[in-house]
Amino acid sequence: MWDGISDRLVQAEKIVFVTGAGISQESGIPTFRGKDGLWRRYDPMKLATIDAFYEDPKLVWEWYEERRQNILNASPNPGHVTIAELEKYRQVSVLTQNIDGLHQRAGSKNVYELHGSIITIKCTVCDFKDKVTTGFSTLPPLCKCGNILRPDVVWFGEALPQDVWESAMVKASSCDIMIVVGTSLAVSPANLLPVYAKQNGAAIIEVNIEKTQMSSEMDLYIRESASKALPELVEIVSSKKIG
Ligand code: APR
């Protein structure tokens, strides 16, 4: 699968992964735009915007709490585990659009959550923010200050966390190889990251079960699922230690 790029993979010192919902699909977490995608069943404008939240916080919270429980019961798959293992051999950074925390649970240390985390909860008013892995008895949950809590995720129309986005741009612009896994590249600004990598001379590779709007720009497009395509990387990269 990786033959066309294995030399560059062996020589690469800095490998950046850009991941989306597709890498968690084999962990039982639905994607957004695939055939069983969430946005086929739900209207994102009614569930994933700040206006929707303030219009009906209970409805939005019921949807996020259902997703939280599914995610908390999910496990990383061989795709996540491979990316974590590659940190033994190369400088690996993970720029993920996913909010499920599965990269970190697989052992990845350098994870940049571009769209926040469904595990972290924050207050809509005060500066309370904490990881919460238990369920809430009442929805919407209230902060000690009396105001409503919300998931620490980036909703449509909201800005990405500035520090995370700036780090992601630096990583994308200074890597030797970027591997884009399981994302439709439909949402900006995350879909600019492969452009930055290519502009700075990196090889860009796509692993996806379907073509995307950027497949034709890739140096290599692997039409395979993440958990089947990624494990081969360990054998290729570990064949030569660098640094
Ligand atoms: N292996 C690899 N790719 C897969 C797999 C798999 N097992 N299953 C699905 N895919 C691919 C699909 O072909 C699709 O291209 O993963 C991609 C998932 O695309 P989306 O559902 O659009 O998810 P994503 O790209 O992460 O969405 C970006 O949109 O709604 C917002 O905030 C949300 O972070 C999300 C952002």
PDB file of C-alpha atoms and ligand atoms in Angstrom:
ATOM      1  CA  MET A   1       0.000   0.000   0.000  1.00  0.00           C
ATOM      2  CA  TRP A   2       2.766   2.461   0.972  1.00  0.00           C
ATOM      3  CA  ASP A   3       5.313   1.416  -1.677  1.00  0.00           C
ATOM      4  CA  GLY A   4       5.141   4.652  -3.633  1.00  0.00           C
ATOM      5  CA  ILE A   5       6.244   6.719  -0.626  1.00  0.00           C
ATOM      6  CA  SER A   6       8.164   4.304   1.637  1.00  0.00           C
ATOM      7  CA  ASP A   7      11.583   5.929   0.950  1.00  0.00           C
ATOM      8  CA  ARG A   8      10.296   9.344   2.015  1.00  0.00           C
ATOM      9  CA  LEU A   9       8.638   7.737   5.037  1.00  0.00           C
ATOM     10  CA  VAL A  10      11.933   6.145   6.122  1.00  0.00           C
ATOM     11  CA  GLN A  11      13.807   9.446   5.697  1.00  0.00           C
ATOM     12  CA  ALA A  12      11.101  11.575   7.361  1.00  0.00           C
ATOM     13  CA  GLU A  13      11.941  12.987  10.796  1.00  0.00           C
ATOM     14  CA  LYS A  14       8.705  14.907  11.430  1.00  0.00           C
ATOM     15  CA  ILE A  15       5.455  13.137  10.635  1.00  0.00           C
ATOM     16  CA  VAL A  16       2.155  14.980  11.109  1.00  0.00           C
ATOM     17  CA  PHE A  17      -1.213  13.224  11.078  1.00  0.00           C
ATOM     18  CA  VAL A  18      -4.399  15.168  10.335  1.00  0.00           C
ATOM     19  CA  THR A  19      -7.322  13.024  11.434  1.00  0.00           C
ATOM     20  CA  GLY A  20     -11.094  13.172  11.252  1.00  0.00           C
ATOM     21  CA  ALA A  21     -14.123  11.129  12.224  1.00  0.00           C
ATOM     22  CA  GLY A  22     -13.167   8.298   9.865  1.00  0.00           C
ATOM     23  CA  ILE A  23     -10.275   7.156  12.072  1.00  0.00           C
ATOM     24  CA  SER A  24     -12.744   6.584  14.921  1.00  0.00           C
ATOM     25  CA  GLN A  25     -15.420   4.960  12.768  1.00  0.00           C
ATOM     26  CA  GLU A  26     -13.968   1.491  13.420  1.00  0.00           C
ATOM     27  CA  SER A  27     -14.198   2.227  17.142  1.00  0.00           C
ATOM     28  CA  GLY A  28     -17.986   2.477  16.725  1.00  0.00           C
ATOM     29  CA  ILE A  29     -18.200   6.274  16.601  1.00  0.00           C
ATOM     30  CA  PRO A  30     -20.324   7.541  13.689  1.00  0.00           C
ATOM     31  CA  THR A  31     -18.860   9.945  11.149  1.00  0.00           C
ATOM     32  CA  PHE A  32     -20.669  13.122  10.091  1.00  0.00           C
ATOM     33  CA  ARG A  33     -20.936  12.958   6.300  1.00  0.00           C
ATOM     34  CA  GLY A  34     -20.578   9.261   5.452  1.00  0.00           C
ATOM     35  CA  LYS A  35     -23.559   7.084   4.526  1.00  0.00           C
ATOM     36  CA  ASP A  36     -24.333   6.517   8.241  1.00  0.00           C
ATOM     37  CA  GLY A  37     -23.161  10.020   9.126  1.00  0.00           C
ATOM     38  CA  LEU A  38     -24.641  12.070  11.943  1.00  0.00           C
ATOM     39  CA  TRP A  39     -25.470  14.936   9.646  1.00  0.00           C
ATOM     40  CA  ARG A  40     -27.698  12.605   7.628  1.00  0.00           C
ATOM     41  CA  ARG A  41     -29.850  12.056  10.701  1.00  0.00           C
ATOM     42  CA  TYR A  42     -29.550  15.329  12.594  1.00  0.00           C
ATOM     43  CA  ASP A  43     -29.497  18.997  11.549  1.00  0.00           C
ATOM     44  CA  PRO A  44     -26.141  20.420  12.679  1.00  0.00           C
ATOM     45  CA  MET A  45     -27.676  23.887  12.806  1.00  0.00           C
ATOM     46  CA  LYS A  46     -30.040  22.667  15.530  1.00  0.00           C
ATOM     47  CA  LEU A  47     -27.400  20.820  17.573  1.00  0.00           C
ATOM     48  CA  ALA A  48     -23.914  22.125  16.917  1.00  0.00           C
ATOM     49  CA  THR A  49     -24.132  25.910  17.035  1.00  0.00           C
ATOM     50  CA  ILE A  50     -24.019  28.346  19.963  1.00  0.00           C
ATOM     51  CA  ASP A  51     -27.442  29.727  18.951  1.00  0.00           C
ATOM     52  CA  ALA A  52     -28.960  26.236  19.009  1.00  0.00           C
ATOM     53  CA  PHE A  53     -27.438  25.698  22.439  1.00  0.00           C
ATOM     54  CA  TYR A  54     -28.961  28.838  23.941  1.00  0.00           C
ATOM     55  CA  GLU A  55     -32.266  28.220  22.178  1.00  0.00           C
ATOM     56  CA  ASP A  56     -32.643  24.706  23.629  1.00  0.00           C
ATOM     57  CA  PRO A  57     -29.749  23.744  25.935  1.00  0.00           C
ATOM     58  CA  LYS A  58     -31.565  20.617  27.096  1.00  0.00           C
ATOM     59  CA  LEU A  59     -31.937  19.251  23.549  1.00  0.00           C
ATOM     60  CA  VAL A  60     -28.295  19.986  22.704  1.00  0.00           C
ATOM     61  CA  TRP A  61     -27.156  18.460  25.966  1.00  0.00           C
ATOM     62  CA  GLU A  62     -29.249  15.295  25.421  1.00  0.00           C
ATOM     63  CA  TRP A  63     -27.509  14.823  22.074  1.00  0.00           C
ATOM     64  CA  TYR A  64     -24.017  15.481  23.440  1.00  0.00           C
ATOM     65  CA  GLU A  65     -24.567  13.325  26.520  1.00  0.00           C
ATOM     66  CA  GLU A  66     -25.612  10.397  24.283  1.00  0.00           C
ATOM     67  CA  ARG A  67     -22.425  10.910  22.212  1.00  0.00           C
ATOM     68  CA  ARG A  68     -20.308  11.270  25.366  1.00  0.00           C
ATOM     69  CA  GLN A  69     -21.512   7.902  26.716  1.00  0.00           C
ATOM     70  CA  ASN A  70     -20.844   6.189  23.361  1.00  0.00           C
ATOM     71  CA  ILE A  71     -17.377   7.735  23.178  1.00  0.00           C
ATOM     72  CA  LEU A  72     -16.511   6.929  26.808  1.00  0.00           C
ATOM     73  CA  ASN A  73     -17.449   3.282  26.135  1.00  0.00           C
ATOM     74  CA  ALA A  74     -15.448   3.151  22.885  1.00  0.00           C
ATOM     75  CA  SER A  75     -11.838   1.954  22.552  1.00  0.00           C
ATOM     76  CA  PRO A  76      -8.999   3.087  20.310  1.00  0.00           C
ATOM     77  CA  ASN A  77      -8.609   0.915  17.184  1.00  0.00           C
ATOM     78  CA  PRO A  78      -5.383  -0.210  15.397  1.00  0.00           C
ATOM     79  CA  GLY A  79      -5.336   3.111  13.527  1.00  0.00           C
ATOM     80  CA  HIS A  80      -5.053   5.144  16.751  1.00  0.00           C
ATOM     81  CA  VAL A  81      -2.660   2.606  18.292  1.00  0.00           C
ATOM     82  CA  THR A  82      -0.305   2.688  15.279  1.00  0.00           C
ATOM     83  CA  ILE A  83      -0.042   6.490  15.385  1.00  0.00           C
ATOM     84  CA  ALA A  84       0.820   6.318  19.083  1.00  0.00           C
ATOM     85  CA  GLU A  85       3.446   3.603  18.457  1.00  0.00           C
ATOM     86  CA  LEU A  86       5.162   5.663  15.739  1.00  0.00           C
ATOM     87  CA  GLU A  87       6.190   8.162  18.443  1.00  0.00           C
ATOM     88  CA  LYS A  88       8.872   5.608  19.407  1.00  0.00           C
ATOM     89  CA  TYR A  89      10.592   6.103  16.048  1.00  0.00           C
ATOM     90  CA  ARG A  90       9.846   9.627  14.833  1.00  0.00           C
ATOM     91  CA  GLN A  91       8.637  13.083  15.928  1.00  0.00           C
ATOM     92  CA  VAL A  92       4.889  12.573  15.505  1.00  0.00           C
ATOM     93  CA  SER A  93       2.185  15.220  15.953  1.00  0.00           C
ATOM     94  CA  VAL A  94      -1.552  14.566  15.662  1.00  0.00           C
ATOM     95  CA  LEU A  95      -3.762  17.432  14.479  1.00  0.00           C
ATOM     96  CA  THR A  96      -7.216  16.008  15.072  1.00  0.00           C
ATOM     97  CA  GLN A  97     -10.692  17.341  14.310  1.00  0.00           C
ATOM     98  CA  ASN A  98     -12.059  14.635  16.601  1.00  0.00           C
ATOM     99  CA  ILE A  99     -13.371  15.419  20.084  1.00  0.00           C
ATOM    100  CA  ASP A 100     -13.333  11.796  21.319  1.00  0.00           C
ATOM    101  CA  GLY A 101      -9.895  11.673  22.969  1.00  0.00           C
ATOM    102  CA  LEU A 102      -9.121   8.261  21.416  1.00  0.00           C
ATOM    103  CA  HIS A 103      -5.678   9.346  20.179  1.00  0.00           C
ATOM    104  CA  GLN A 104      -4.684  10.209  23.753  1.00  0.00           C
ATOM    105  CA  ARG A 105      -6.217   6.994  25.094  1.00  0.00           C
ATOM    106  CA  ALA A 106      -4.157   5.053  22.506  1.00  0.00           C
ATOM    107  CA  GLY A 107      -1.019   6.695  23.946  1.00  0.00           C
ATOM    108  CA  SER A 108      -0.335   9.613  21.574  1.00  0.00           C
ATOM    109  CA  LYS A 109       1.354  12.434  23.484  1.00  0.00           C
ATOM    110  CA  ASN A 110       1.408  15.306  20.942  1.00  0.00           C
ATOM    111  CA  VAL A 111      -2.288  15.703  20.155  1.00  0.00           C
ATOM    112  CA  TYR A 112      -3.794  19.032  19.074  1.00  0.00           C
ATOM    113  CA  GLU A 113      -7.595  19.006  19.425  1.00  0.00           C
ATOM    114  CA  LEU A 114      -8.612  21.534  16.785  1.00  0.00           C
ATOM    115  CA  HIS A 115     -12.331  21.226  17.587  1.00  0.00           C
ATOM    116  CA  GLY A 116     -12.029  20.776  21.344  1.00  0.00           C
ATOM    117  CA  SER A 117     -13.014  17.813  23.482  1.00  0.00           C
ATOM    118  CA  ILE A 118     -16.392  16.275  24.362  1.00  0.00           C
ATOM    119  CA  ILE A 119     -14.810  14.927  27.567  1.00  0.00           C
ATOM    120  CA  THR A 120     -13.967  18.424  28.823  1.00  0.00           C
ATOM    121  CA  ILE A 121     -16.833  20.494  30.216  1.00  0.00           C
ATOM    122  CA  LYS A 122     -16.673  24.245  30.805  1.00  0.00           C
ATOM    123  CA  CYS A 123     -18.913  26.924  32.275  1.00  0.00           C
ATOM    124  CA  THR A 124     -20.653  29.334  29.919  1.00  0.00           C
ATOM    125  CA  VAL A 125     -19.802  32.204  32.297  1.00  0.00           C
ATOM    126  CA  CYS A 126     -17.049  31.566  34.837  1.00  0.00           C
ATOM    127  CA  ASP A 127     -13.642  30.016  34.106  1.00  0.00           C
ATOM    128  CA  PHE A 128     -14.530  26.514  35.333  1.00  0.00           C
ATOM    129  CA  LYS A 129     -13.224  23.807  32.983  1.00  0.00           C
ATOM    130  CA  ASP A 130     -12.581  20.129  33.772  1.00  0.00           C
ATOM    131  CA  LYS A 131     -12.571  16.637  32.304  1.00  0.00           C
ATOM    132  CA  VAL A 132     -15.806  14.843  33.268  1.00  0.00           C
ATOM    133  CA  THR A 133     -16.092  11.129  32.476  1.00  0.00           C
ATOM    134  CA  THR A 134     -19.265  10.457  34.463  1.00  0.00           C
ATOM    135  CA  GLY A 135     -22.850  11.043  33.316  1.00  0.00           C
ATOM    136  CA  PHE A 136     -24.939  14.028  34.435  1.00  0.00           C
ATOM    137  CA  SER A 137     -28.102  13.376  36.465  1.00  0.00           C
ATOM    138  CA  THR A 138     -29.843  16.490  35.162  1.00  0.00           C
ATOM    139  CA  LEU A 139     -29.505  18.194  31.768  1.00  0.00           C
ATOM    140  CA  PRO A 140     -28.426  20.861  31.189  1.00  0.00           C
ATOM    141  CA  PRO A 141     -25.892  20.534  34.052  1.00  0.00           C
ATOM    142  CA  LEU A 142     -25.206  23.619  36.124  1.00  0.00           C
ATOM    143  CA  CYS A 143     -21.895  25.033  37.291  1.00  0.00           C
ATOM    144  CA  LYS A 144     -21.279  25.781  40.982  1.00  0.00           C
ATOM    145  CA  CYS A 145     -21.652  29.448  40.002  1.00  0.00           C
ATOM    146  CA  GLY A 146     -25.242  28.636  38.962  1.00  0.00           C
ATOM    147  CA  ASN A 147     -24.758  29.043  35.193  1.00  0.00           C
ATOM    148  CA  ILE A 148     -25.140  26.346  32.514  1.00  0.00           C
ATOM    149  CA  LEU A 149     -22.160  24.125  31.676  1.00  0.00           C
ATOM    150  CA  ARG A 150     -21.336  23.224  28.043  1.00  0.00           C
ATOM    151  CA  PRO A 151     -19.113  20.711  26.222  1.00  0.00           C
ATOM    152  CA  ASP A 152     -15.706  22.258  25.444  1.00  0.00           C
ATOM    153  CA  VAL A 153     -16.178  21.726  21.709  1.00  0.00           C
ATOM    154  CA  VAL A 154     -15.978  24.183  18.799  1.00  0.00           C
ATOM    155  CA  TRP A 155     -19.448  24.710  17.353  1.00  0.00           C
ATOM    156  CA  PHE A 156     -20.116  25.904  13.811  1.00  0.00           C
ATOM    157  CA  GLY A 157     -19.467  29.644  13.715  1.00  0.00           C
ATOM    158  CA  GLU A 158     -17.094  29.553  16.697  1.00  0.00           C
ATOM    159  CA  ALA A 159     -13.359  30.170  16.456  1.00  0.00           C
ATOM    160  CA  LEU A 160     -10.887  27.360  17.014  1.00  0.00           C
ATOM    161  CA  PRO A 161      -8.765  27.658  20.177  1.00  0.00           C
ATOM    162  CA  GLN A 162      -6.175  30.203  18.989  1.00  0.00           C
ATOM    163  CA  ASP A 163      -3.134  28.572  20.628  1.00  0.00           C
ATOM    164  CA  VAL A 164      -4.047  25.137  19.272  1.00  0.00           C
ATOM    165  CA  TRP A 165      -4.629  26.448  15.752  1.00  0.00           C
ATOM    166  CA  GLU A 166      -1.350  28.394  15.702  1.00  0.00           C
ATOM    167  CA  SER A 167       0.575  25.303  16.842  1.00  0.00           C
ATOM    168  CA  ALA A 168      -1.200  23.206  14.207  1.00  0.00           C
ATOM    169  CA  MET A 169      -0.188  25.621  11.442  1.00  0.00           C
ATOM    170  CA  VAL A 170       3.449  25.522  12.609  1.00  0.00           C
ATOM    171  CA  LYS A 171       3.417  21.703  12.719  1.00  0.00           C
ATOM    172  CA  ALA A 172       1.783  21.448   9.270  1.00  0.00           C
ATOM    173  CA  SER A 173       4.226  23.921   7.739  1.00  0.00           C
ATOM    174  CA  SER A 174       7.365  22.264   9.134  1.00  0.00           C
ATOM    175  CA  CYS A 175       6.754  18.532   8.702  1.00  0.00           C
ATOM    176  CA  ASP A 176       8.438  16.160   6.249  1.00  0.00           C
ATOM    177  CA  ILE A 177       5.303  14.057   5.710  1.00  0.00           C
ATOM    178  CA  MET A 178       1.626  14.688   6.409  1.00  0.00           C
ATOM    179  CA  ILE A 179      -0.754  11.723   6.561  1.00  0.00           C
ATOM    180  CA  VAL A 180      -4.428  12.748   6.303  1.00  0.00           C
ATOM    181  CA  VAL A 181      -6.660  10.020   7.747  1.00  0.00           C
ATOM    182  CA  GLY A 182     -10.442   9.706   7.784  1.00  0.00           C
ATOM    183  CA  THR A 183     -11.516  13.240   7.015  1.00  0.00           C
ATOM    184  CA  SER A 184     -13.684  14.607   4.198  1.00  0.00           C
ATOM    185  CA  LEU A 185     -11.659  17.861   4.409  1.00  0.00           C
ATOM    186  CA  ALA A 186     -15.052  19.597   4.152  1.00  0.00           C
ATOM    187  CA  VAL A 187     -14.556  21.960   7.102  1.00  0.00           C
ATOM    188  CA  SER A 188     -12.186  24.916   7.329  1.00  0.00           C
ATOM    189  CA  PRO A 189      -9.752  25.924   8.593  1.00  0.00           C
ATOM    190  CA  ALA A 190      -8.642  22.322   9.277  1.00  0.00           C
ATOM    191  CA  ASN A 191      -8.811  21.547   5.553  1.00  0.00           C
ATOM    192  CA  LEU A 192      -6.055  24.129   4.934  1.00  0.00           C
ATOM    193  CA  LEU A 193      -3.470  22.084   6.851  1.00  0.00           C
ATOM    194  CA  PRO A 194      -2.565  19.774   3.901  1.00  0.00           C
ATOM    195  CA  VAL A 195      -2.180  22.923   1.742  1.00  0.00           C
ATOM    196  CA  TYR A 196       0.341  24.397   4.233  1.00  0.00           C
ATOM    197  CA  ALA A 197       2.242  21.102   4.323  1.00  0.00           C
ATOM    198  CA  LYS A 198       2.437  20.846   0.532  1.00  0.00           C
ATOM    199  CA  GLN A 199       3.463  24.526   0.207  1.00  0.00           C
ATOM    200  CA  ASN A 200       6.387  23.783   2.517  1.00  0.00           C
ATOM    201  CA  GLY A 201       7.638  20.784   0.579  1.00  0.00           C
ATOM    202  CA  ALA A 202       6.110  17.949   2.584  1.00  0.00           C
ATOM    203  CA  ALA A 203       4.766  14.820   0.946  1.00  0.00           C
ATOM    204  CA  ILE A 204       1.019  14.514   1.640  1.00  0.00           C
ATOM    205  CA  ILE A 205      -0.716  11.161   1.851  1.00  0.00           C
ATOM    206  CA  GLU A 206      -4.423  10.436   2.212  1.00  0.00           C
ATOM    207  CA  VAL A 207      -5.936   7.348   3.851  1.00  0.00           C
ATOM    208  CA  ASN A 208      -9.671   7.239   3.254  1.00  0.00           C
ATOM    209  CA  ILE A 209     -12.263   4.673   2.187  1.00  0.00           C
ATOM    210  CA  GLU A 210     -13.611   7.238  -0.302  1.00  0.00           C
ATOM    211  CA  LYS A 211     -12.092   9.970  -2.491  1.00  0.00           C
ATOM    212  CA  THR A 212     -12.203  13.528  -1.124  1.00  0.00           C
ATOM    213  CA  GLN A 213     -11.944  16.967  -2.723  1.00  0.00           C
ATOM    214  CA  MET A 214      -8.157  16.825  -2.172  1.00  0.00           C
ATOM    215  CA  SER A 215      -7.415  13.234  -3.235  1.00  0.00           C
ATOM    216  CA  SER A 216      -6.059  14.375  -6.602  1.00  0.00           C
ATOM    217  CA  GLU A 217      -3.558  16.740  -4.883  1.00  0.00           C
ATOM    218  CA  MET A 218      -2.102  13.980  -2.712  1.00  0.00           C
ATOM    219  CA  ASP A 219       1.320  12.429  -3.420  1.00  0.00           C
ATOM    220  CA  LEU A 220      -0.311   9.110  -2.489  1.00  0.00           C
ATOM    221  CA  TYR A 221      -3.946   8.203  -1.939  1.00  0.00           C
ATOM    222  CA  ILE A 222      -4.601   4.920  -0.120  1.00  0.00           C
ATOM    223  CA  ARG A 223      -8.190   3.747  -0.500  1.00  0.00           C
ATOM    224  CA  GLU A 224      -8.352   1.643   2.634  1.00  0.00           C
ATOM    225  CA  SER A 225      -9.741   1.875   6.141  1.00  0.00           C
ATOM    226  CA  ALA A 226      -7.497   3.425   8.796  1.00  0.00           C
ATOM    227  CA  SER A 227      -7.219   0.317  10.935  1.00  0.00           C
ATOM    228  CA  LYS A 228      -6.092  -1.725   7.912  1.00  0.00           C
ATOM    229  CA  ALA A 229      -3.810   0.815   6.213  1.00  0.00           C
ATOM    230  CA  LEU A 230      -1.914   2.378   9.150  1.00  0.00           C
ATOM    231  CA  PRO A 231      -0.307  -0.606  10.978  1.00  0.00           C
ATOM    232  CA  GLU A 232       2.083  -1.218   8.018  1.00  0.00           C
ATOM    233  CA  LEU A 233       3.687   2.172   8.830  1.00  0.00           C
ATOM    234  CA  VAL A 234       5.390   0.803  11.957  1.00  0.00           C
ATOM    235  CA  GLU A 235       7.342  -1.796   9.963  1.00  0.00           C
ATOM    236  CA  ILE A 236       8.399   0.778   7.353  1.00  0.00           C
ATOM    237  CA  VAL A 237       9.389   3.545   9.773  1.00  0.00           C
ATOM    238  CA  SER A 238      11.037   1.302  12.378  1.00  0.00           C
ATOM    239  CA  SER A 239      13.367  -0.078   9.711  1.00  0.00           C
ATOM    240  CA  LYS A 240      15.534   3.012  10.249  1.00  0.00           C
ATOM    241  CA  LYS A 241      15.956   4.894  13.513  1.00  0.00           C
ATOM    242  CA  ILE A 242      16.445   8.650  13.155  1.00  0.00           C
ATOM    243  CA  GLY A 243      17.536  11.153  15.827  1.00  0.00           C
TER     244      GLY A 243
HETATM  245  N1  APR B   1     -11.124   4.638   7.543  1.00  0.00           N
HETATM  246  C1  APR B   1     -10.742   5.746   6.842  1.00  0.00           C
HETATM  247  N2  APR B   1     -11.622   6.716   6.436  1.00  0.00           N
HETATM  248  C2  APR B   1     -12.920   6.542   6.767  1.00  0.00           C
HETATM  249  C3  APR B   1     -13.393   5.420   7.495  1.00  0.00           C
HETATM  250  C4  APR B   1     -12.431   4.452   7.891  1.00  0.00           C
HETATM  251  N3  APR B   1     -12.789   3.353   8.580  1.00  0.00           N
HETATM  252  N4  APR B   1     -14.746   5.558   7.661  1.00  0.00           N
HETATM  253  C5  APR B   1     -15.098   6.728   7.078  1.00  0.00           C
HETATM  254  N5  APR B   1     -14.014   7.308   6.525  1.00  0.00           N
HETATM  255  C6  APR B   1     -13.930   8.611   5.860  1.00  0.00           C
HETATM  256  C7  APR B   1     -15.134   9.015   5.046  1.00  0.00           C
HETATM  257  O1  APR B   1     -14.980   8.549   3.703  1.00  0.00           O
HETATM  258  C8  APR B   1     -15.052  10.549   5.112  1.00  0.00           C
HETATM  259  O2  APR B   1     -14.249  11.064   4.058  1.00  0.00           O
HETATM  260  O3  APR B   1     -13.828   9.572   6.888  1.00  0.00           O
HETATM  261  C9  APR B   1     -14.352  10.813   6.436  1.00  0.00           C
HETATM  262  C10 APR B   1     -15.265  11.377   7.506  1.00  0.00           C
HETATM  263  O4  APR B   1     -15.678  12.646   7.056  1.00  0.00           O
HETATM  264  P1  APR B   1     -16.691  13.498   7.967  1.00  0.00           P
HETATM  265  O5  APR B   1     -17.805  12.631   8.421  1.00  0.00           O
HETATM  266  O6  APR B   1     -16.982  14.755   7.203  1.00  0.00           O
HETATM  267  O7  APR B   1     -15.831  13.857   9.276  1.00  0.00           O
HETATM  268  P2  APR B   1     -14.724  14.957   9.424  1.00  0.00           P
HETATM  269  O8  APR B   1     -13.961  15.158   8.171  1.00  0.00           O
HETATM  270  O9  APR B   1     -13.957  14.626  10.646  1.00  0.00           O
HETATM  271  O10 APR B   1     -15.599  16.279   9.721  1.00  0.00           O
HETATM  272  C11 APR B   1     -14.886  17.462  10.037  1.00  0.00           C
HETATM  273  O11 APR B   1     -16.986  18.515  10.580  1.00  0.00           O
HETATM  274  O12 APR B   1     -19.072  18.429  11.556  1.00  0.00           O
HETATM  275  C12 APR B   1     -17.781  18.874  11.715  1.00  0.00           C
HETATM  276  O13 APR B   1     -16.745  19.258  13.782  1.00  0.00           O
HETATM  277  C13 APR B   1     -17.141  18.234  12.918  1.00  0.00           C
HETATM  278  O14 APR B   1     -14.807  17.675  13.247  1.00  0.00           O
HETATM  279  C14 APR B   1     -15.911  17.517  12.360  1.00  0.00           C
HETATM  280  C15 APR B   1     -15.681  18.234  11.045  1.00  0.00           C
END
